[in-house]
Amino acid sequence: MVAEGGAAHGFTAQGRAGQGVAAEGHAAHDIAAPGGGVVRPATGAVVDSAVLEAAARRDRRDAGQRNHDALLALLQAGVDMNKLGSHRGLPVQITLTMSLADLERGAGIATTATGGHVSINEALKMAAGSKPVLAVLDGDGVPLYLGRSRERLATPGQRLALIARDKGCTHPDCDAPAAMCAAHHVVDWAKGGPTDLDNLALVCDHHHAMVNDSECRVREG
């Protein structure tokens, strides 16, 4: 339903003007939203309920599936454009770990930084529109060295390698996923410990505050 001049649903020209909607000089269109109420013209230009409804009639997915897939598409677009900021030293991005054997045969399971699992097929679809970063591990699962750093903070490349190696918190009694962990110096930076992979381990925020040379240790590998 389209209401000329904003009379529908109690939206007057004065009310629209207060919301920044043009009320003079041309006709403004208030578009009825599928769930009730109206949307402003700028929103209607992006989400045209009539077009969406016409598309839905040709779609065999139910409403829940369409809403789920629409949300995924919106989030994927934000990730692909690198517009979501950073988290713990890395851009907000999808991080997946999988074996070369599974990748080559196109079957198996990939692990996310939050401990979730997706099929290799889904992982490849997720990577299709992005710029993947490849971390190469040896036969024992140890990432290749990225060189020693004079900086205190782990580089984005080192953090990716830690996610691939440690999977999550390395405290013996913790199963926190990698996305909830920080890069910890096994030998403290203040005591000369280098920012290198053999001196770094993922530790969750809770255990990061506890770990030191005398109190508790992280597990290796």
mmCIF file of C-alpha atoms in Angstrom:
data_model
loop_
_atom_site.group_PDB
_atom_site.id
_atom_site.type_symbol
_atom_site.label_atom_id
_atom_site.label_comp_id
_atom_site.label_asym_id
_atom_site.label_seq_id
_atom_site.Cartn_x
_atom_site.Cartn_y
_atom_site.Cartn_z
ATOM 1 C CA MET A 1 0.000 0.000 0.000
ATOM 2 C CA VAL A 2 1.259 3.469 -0.906
ATOM 3 C CA ALA A 3 -0.118 6.550 0.836
ATOM 4 C CA GLU A 4 0.268 9.892 -0.928
ATOM 5 C CA GLY A 5 1.144 12.898 1.208
ATOM 6 C CA GLY A 6 1.576 10.881 4.384
ATOM 7 C CA ALA A 7 -2.054 10.831 5.512
ATOM 8 C CA ALA A 8 -2.040 7.092 6.149
ATOM 9 C CA HIS A 9 -1.256 5.764 9.620
ATOM 10 C CA GLY A 10 -1.324 9.248 11.122
ATOM 11 C CA PHE A 11 1.819 10.461 9.342
ATOM 12 C CA THR A 12 1.202 14.127 8.463
ATOM 13 C CA ALA A 13 3.395 16.398 6.376
ATOM 14 C CA GLN A 14 4.472 18.152 9.558
ATOM 15 C CA GLY A 15 5.301 14.852 11.249
ATOM 16 C CA ARG A 16 7.375 13.644 8.319
ATOM 17 C CA ALA A 17 9.212 16.950 8.165
ATOM 18 C CA GLY A 18 10.197 16.422 11.802
ATOM 19 C CA GLN A 19 11.742 13.075 10.786
ATOM 20 C CA GLY A 20 13.742 14.581 7.960
ATOM 21 C CA VAL A 21 11.354 13.381 5.241
ATOM 22 C CA ALA A 22 10.678 15.898 2.446
ATOM 23 C CA ALA A 23 7.099 17.156 2.722
ATOM 24 C CA GLU A 24 7.125 19.891 0.103
ATOM 25 C CA GLY A 25 8.196 20.153 -3.510
ATOM 26 C CA HIS A 26 7.287 16.578 -4.469
ATOM 27 C CA ALA A 27 5.023 13.776 -3.375
ATOM 28 C CA ALA A 28 6.425 11.619 -0.586
ATOM 29 C CA HIS A 29 5.518 7.940 -0.492
ATOM 30 C CA ASP A 30 5.043 6.066 2.782
ATOM 31 C CA ILE A 31 5.291 2.342 2.015
ATOM 32 C CA ALA A 32 3.441 -0.149 4.189
ATOM 33 C CA ALA A 33 5.868 -2.635 5.721
ATOM 34 C CA PRO A 34 4.927 -6.357 5.640
ATOM 35 C CA GLY A 35 4.916 -6.576 9.445
ATOM 36 C CA GLY A 36 2.768 -3.469 9.915
ATOM 37 C CA GLY A 37 3.499 0.246 10.020
ATOM 38 C CA VAL A 38 5.240 2.261 7.343
ATOM 39 C CA VAL A 39 8.814 2.819 6.230
ATOM 40 C CA ARG A 40 10.341 6.096 5.095
ATOM 41 C CA PRO A 41 10.967 6.675 1.367
ATOM 42 C CA ALA A 42 14.737 6.125 1.669
ATOM 43 C CA THR A 43 14.113 2.767 3.338
ATOM 44 C CA GLY A 44 11.471 1.877 0.788
ATOM 45 C CA ALA A 45 13.998 2.447 -1.983
ATOM 46 C CA VAL A 46 16.229 -0.225 -0.454
ATOM 47 C CA VAL A 47 13.621 -2.685 0.733
ATOM 48 C CA ASP A 48 10.617 -2.610 -1.608
ATOM 49 C CA SER A 49 8.043 -4.879 -0.031
ATOM 50 C CA ALA A 50 6.216 -5.434 -3.315
ATOM 51 C CA VAL A 51 9.386 -6.618 -5.057
ATOM 52 C CA LEU A 52 10.335 -8.848 -2.130
ATOM 53 C CA GLU A 53 6.867 -10.396 -2.067
ATOM 54 C CA ALA A 54 6.977 -11.074 -5.811
ATOM 55 C CA ALA A 55 10.390 -12.702 -5.424
ATOM 56 C CA ALA A 56 9.153 -14.776 -2.489
ATOM 57 C CA ARG A 57 6.368 -16.295 -4.596
ATOM 58 C CA ARG A 58 9.036 -17.815 -6.873
ATOM 59 C CA ASP A 59 11.110 -19.064 -3.941
ATOM 60 C CA ARG A 60 10.540 -22.526 -2.485
ATOM 61 C CA ARG A 61 12.125 -21.596 0.861
ATOM 62 C CA ASP A 62 9.766 -20.817 3.722
ATOM 63 C CA ALA A 63 9.789 -17.401 5.408
ATOM 64 C CA GLY A 64 12.172 -18.526 8.146
ATOM 65 C CA GLN A 65 14.696 -19.872 5.649
ATOM 66 C CA ARG A 66 14.509 -16.706 3.546
ATOM 67 C CA ASN A 67 15.031 -14.497 6.600
ATOM 68 C CA HIS A 68 17.986 -16.634 7.715
ATOM 69 C CA ASP A 69 19.628 -16.501 4.289
ATOM 70 C CA ALA A 70 18.984 -12.759 3.990
ATOM 71 C CA LEU A 71 20.712 -12.155 7.334
ATOM 72 C CA LEU A 72 23.658 -14.292 6.210
ATOM 73 C CA ALA A 73 23.937 -12.300 2.968
ATOM 74 C CA LEU A 74 23.954 -8.985 4.847
ATOM 75 C CA LEU A 75 26.601 -10.156 7.308
ATOM 76 C CA GLN A 76 28.728 -11.731 4.574
ATOM 77 C CA ALA A 77 28.716 -8.457 2.638
ATOM 78 C CA GLY A 78 29.998 -6.595 5.691
ATOM 79 C CA VAL A 79 32.753 -9.148 6.265
ATOM 80 C CA ASP A 80 33.790 -9.167 2.592
ATOM 81 C CA MET A 81 34.115 -5.369 2.519
ATOM 82 C CA ASN A 82 36.247 -5.292 5.704
ATOM 83 C CA LYS A 83 33.947 -2.681 7.242
ATOM 84 C CA LEU A 84 33.404 -4.338 10.637
ATOM 85 C CA GLY A 85 36.505 -3.112 12.471
ATOM 86 C CA SER A 86 38.914 -5.389 14.337
ATOM 87 C CA HIS A 87 38.875 -7.845 17.237
ATOM 88 C CA ARG A 88 41.963 -8.865 19.229
ATOM 89 C CA GLY A 89 44.390 -7.621 16.594
ATOM 90 C CA LEU A 90 42.652 -9.111 13.555
ATOM 91 C CA PRO A 91 40.051 -7.645 11.211
ATOM 92 C CA VAL A 92 36.571 -8.987 11.905
ATOM 93 C CA GLN A 93 36.602 -11.880 9.484
ATOM 94 C CA ILE A 94 35.762 -15.532 9.098
ATOM 95 C CA THR A 95 38.618 -17.770 10.258
ATOM 96 C CA LEU A 96 38.435 -21.427 9.240
ATOM 97 C CA THR A 97 40.869 -24.268 9.895
ATOM 98 C CA MET A 98 40.833 -27.428 7.796
ATOM 99 C CA SER A 99 43.243 -30.149 6.760
ATOM 100 C CA LEU A 100 44.839 -30.169 3.320
ATOM 101 C CA ALA A 101 43.496 -33.694 2.752
ATOM 102 C CA ASP A 102 39.902 -32.580 3.400
ATOM 103 C CA LEU A 103 40.397 -29.497 1.237
ATOM 104 C CA GLU A 104 41.733 -31.555 -1.684
ATOM 105 C CA ARG A 105 38.895 -34.088 -1.588
ATOM 106 C CA GLY A 106 36.237 -31.439 -0.971
ATOM 107 C CA ALA A 107 34.759 -33.257 2.007
ATOM 108 C CA GLY A 108 35.103 -33.131 5.765
ATOM 109 C CA ILE A 109 34.754 -30.490 8.450
ATOM 110 C CA ALA A 110 36.313 -27.044 8.943
ATOM 111 C CA THR A 111 36.569 -25.436 12.394
ATOM 112 C CA THR A 112 35.757 -21.775 13.084
ATOM 113 C CA ALA A 113 37.540 -19.470 15.537
ATOM 114 C CA THR A 114 34.575 -19.795 17.920
ATOM 115 C CA GLY A 115 34.773 -23.602 17.943
ATOM 116 C CA GLY A 116 31.923 -24.188 15.505
ATOM 117 C CA HIS A 117 31.994 -26.615 12.599
ATOM 118 C CA VAL A 118 30.989 -26.211 8.964
ATOM 119 C CA SER A 119 31.335 -28.558 6.018
ATOM 120 C CA ILE A 120 34.240 -28.098 3.620
ATOM 121 C CA ASN A 121 31.706 -27.283 0.908
ATOM 122 C CA GLU A 122 30.203 -24.483 3.030
ATOM 123 C CA ALA A 123 33.688 -23.258 3.966
ATOM 124 C CA LEU A 124 34.644 -22.921 0.304
ATOM 125 C CA LYS A 125 31.425 -21.002 -0.417
ATOM 126 C CA MET A 126 32.166 -18.644 2.486
ATOM 127 C CA ALA A 127 35.670 -18.003 1.158
ATOM 128 C CA ALA A 128 34.554 -17.397 -2.422
ATOM 129 C CA GLY A 129 33.887 -13.677 -2.015
ATOM 130 C CA SER A 130 36.733 -12.903 0.368
ATOM 131 C CA LYS A 131 40.504 -12.634 0.270
ATOM 132 C CA PRO A 132 41.655 -15.809 2.011
ATOM 133 C CA VAL A 133 44.876 -15.999 4.010
ATOM 134 C CA LEU A 134 46.625 -19.355 3.841
ATOM 135 C CA ALA A 135 48.456 -20.683 6.905
ATOM 136 C CA VAL A 136 50.746 -23.631 6.108
ATOM 137 C CA LEU A 137 51.417 -26.166 8.861
ATOM 138 C CA ASP A 138 53.894 -29.021 8.942
ATOM 139 C CA GLY A 139 52.957 -32.685 9.402
ATOM 140 C CA ASP A 140 52.707 -32.249 13.172
ATOM 141 C CA GLY A 141 50.366 -29.286 12.902
ATOM 142 C CA VAL A 142 53.017 -26.682 13.733
ATOM 143 C CA PRO A 143 52.686 -23.445 11.687
ATOM 144 C CA LEU A 144 55.686 -22.129 9.783
ATOM 145 C CA TYR A 145 57.592 -19.378 11.595
ATOM 146 C CA LEU A 146 56.842 -15.796 10.641
ATOM 147 C CA GLY A 147 60.136 -14.424 11.905
ATOM 148 C CA ARG A 148 61.036 -12.842 15.205
ATOM 149 C CA SER A 149 59.397 -9.566 16.132
ATOM 150 C CA ARG A 150 60.627 -6.698 18.265
ATOM 151 C CA GLU A 151 57.038 -5.698 18.958
ATOM 152 C CA ARG A 152 55.207 -6.726 22.111
ATOM 153 C CA LEU A 153 51.903 -7.509 20.391
ATOM 154 C CA ALA A 154 51.506 -10.511 18.119
ATOM 155 C CA THR A 155 51.098 -9.667 14.445
ATOM 156 C CA PRO A 156 47.861 -10.568 12.623
ATOM 157 C CA GLY A 157 49.761 -13.346 10.840
ATOM 158 C CA GLN A 158 51.024 -14.770 14.129
ATOM 159 C CA ARG A 159 47.531 -14.669 15.598
ATOM 160 C CA LEU A 160 46.177 -16.585 12.598
ATOM 161 C CA ALA A 161 48.918 -19.154 13.112
ATOM 162 C CA LEU A 162 48.025 -19.419 16.817
ATOM 163 C CA ILE A 163 44.364 -20.018 15.966
ATOM 164 C CA ALA A 164 45.390 -22.789 13.576
ATOM 165 C CA ARG A 165 47.756 -24.368 16.104
ATOM 166 C CA ASP A 166 46.073 -23.922 19.494
ATOM 167 C CA LYS A 167 42.385 -23.862 18.473
ATOM 168 C CA GLY A 168 41.507 -22.206 21.819
ATOM 169 C CA CYS A 169 42.718 -21.501 25.359
ATOM 170 C CA THR A 170 45.843 -23.508 26.214
ATOM 171 C CA HIS A 171 45.211 -23.573 29.968
ATOM 172 C CA PRO A 172 44.942 -27.306 30.802
ATOM 173 C CA ASP A 173 41.409 -27.084 32.227
ATOM 174 C CA CYS A 174 39.848 -24.624 29.765
ATOM 175 C CA ASP A 175 37.966 -25.100 26.509
ATOM 176 C CA ALA A 176 37.369 -21.439 25.569
ATOM 177 C CA PRO A 177 37.453 -21.003 21.757
ATOM 178 C CA ALA A 178 40.130 -19.003 19.958
ATOM 179 C CA ALA A 179 37.870 -15.977 19.423
ATOM 180 C CA MET A 180 37.769 -15.482 23.211
ATOM 181 C CA CYS A 181 41.549 -15.693 23.655
ATOM 182 C CA ALA A 182 44.535 -13.341 23.611
ATOM 183 C CA ALA A 183 48.101 -14.086 22.493
ATOM 184 C CA HIS A 184 50.086 -14.753 25.685
ATOM 185 C CA HIS A 185 53.887 -14.679 26.093
ATOM 186 C CA VAL A 186 54.950 -17.944 27.771
ATOM 187 C CA VAL A 187 58.153 -16.212 28.918
ATOM 188 C CA ASP A 188 56.926 -12.744 29.823
ATOM 189 C CA TRP A 189 57.816 -9.887 27.466
ATOM 190 C CA ALA A 190 59.156 -7.861 30.394
ATOM 191 C CA LYS A 191 61.568 -10.716 31.180
ATOM 192 C CA GLY A 192 62.964 -10.863 27.660
ATOM 193 C CA GLY A 193 60.462 -13.245 26.120
ATOM 194 C CA PRO A 194 60.265 -12.736 22.338
ATOM 195 C CA THR A 195 57.084 -12.222 20.345
ATOM 196 C CA ASP A 196 57.604 -15.400 18.352
ATOM 197 C CA LEU A 197 55.361 -18.395 17.809
ATOM 198 C CA ASP A 198 57.401 -20.701 20.033
ATOM 199 C CA ASN A 199 56.865 -18.239 22.907
ATOM 200 C CA LEU A 200 53.200 -17.445 22.235
ATOM 201 C CA ALA A 201 50.045 -19.305 23.203
ATOM 202 C CA LEU A 202 46.338 -18.532 23.150
ATOM 203 C CA VAL A 203 44.896 -17.922 26.624
ATOM 204 C CA CYS A 204 41.372 -16.754 27.491
ATOM 205 C CA ASP A 205 40.870 -13.488 29.380
ATOM 206 C CA HIS A 206 40.163 -15.295 32.662
ATOM 207 C CA HIS A 207 43.345 -17.365 32.621
ATOM 208 C CA HIS A 208 45.457 -14.631 31.003
ATOM 209 C CA ALA A 209 45.202 -12.688 34.255
ATOM 210 C CA MET A 210 46.375 -15.749 36.210
ATOM 211 C CA VAL A 211 49.152 -17.168 34.060
ATOM 212 C CA ASN A 212 52.713 -16.362 35.123
ATOM 213 C CA ASP A 213 55.947 -18.250 35.677
ATOM 214 C CA SER A 214 55.025 -19.345 39.188
ATOM 215 C CA GLU A 215 51.259 -19.774 39.306
ATOM 216 C CA CYS A 216 50.091 -21.835 36.363
ATOM 217 C CA ARG A 217 51.372 -22.911 32.996
ATOM 218 C CA VAL A 218 49.893 -23.252 29.540
ATOM 219 C CA ARG A 219 49.896 -26.571 27.748
ATOM 220 C CA GLU A 220 52.259 -26.935 24.803
ATOM 221 C CA GLY A 221 51.006 -27.436 21.255
#
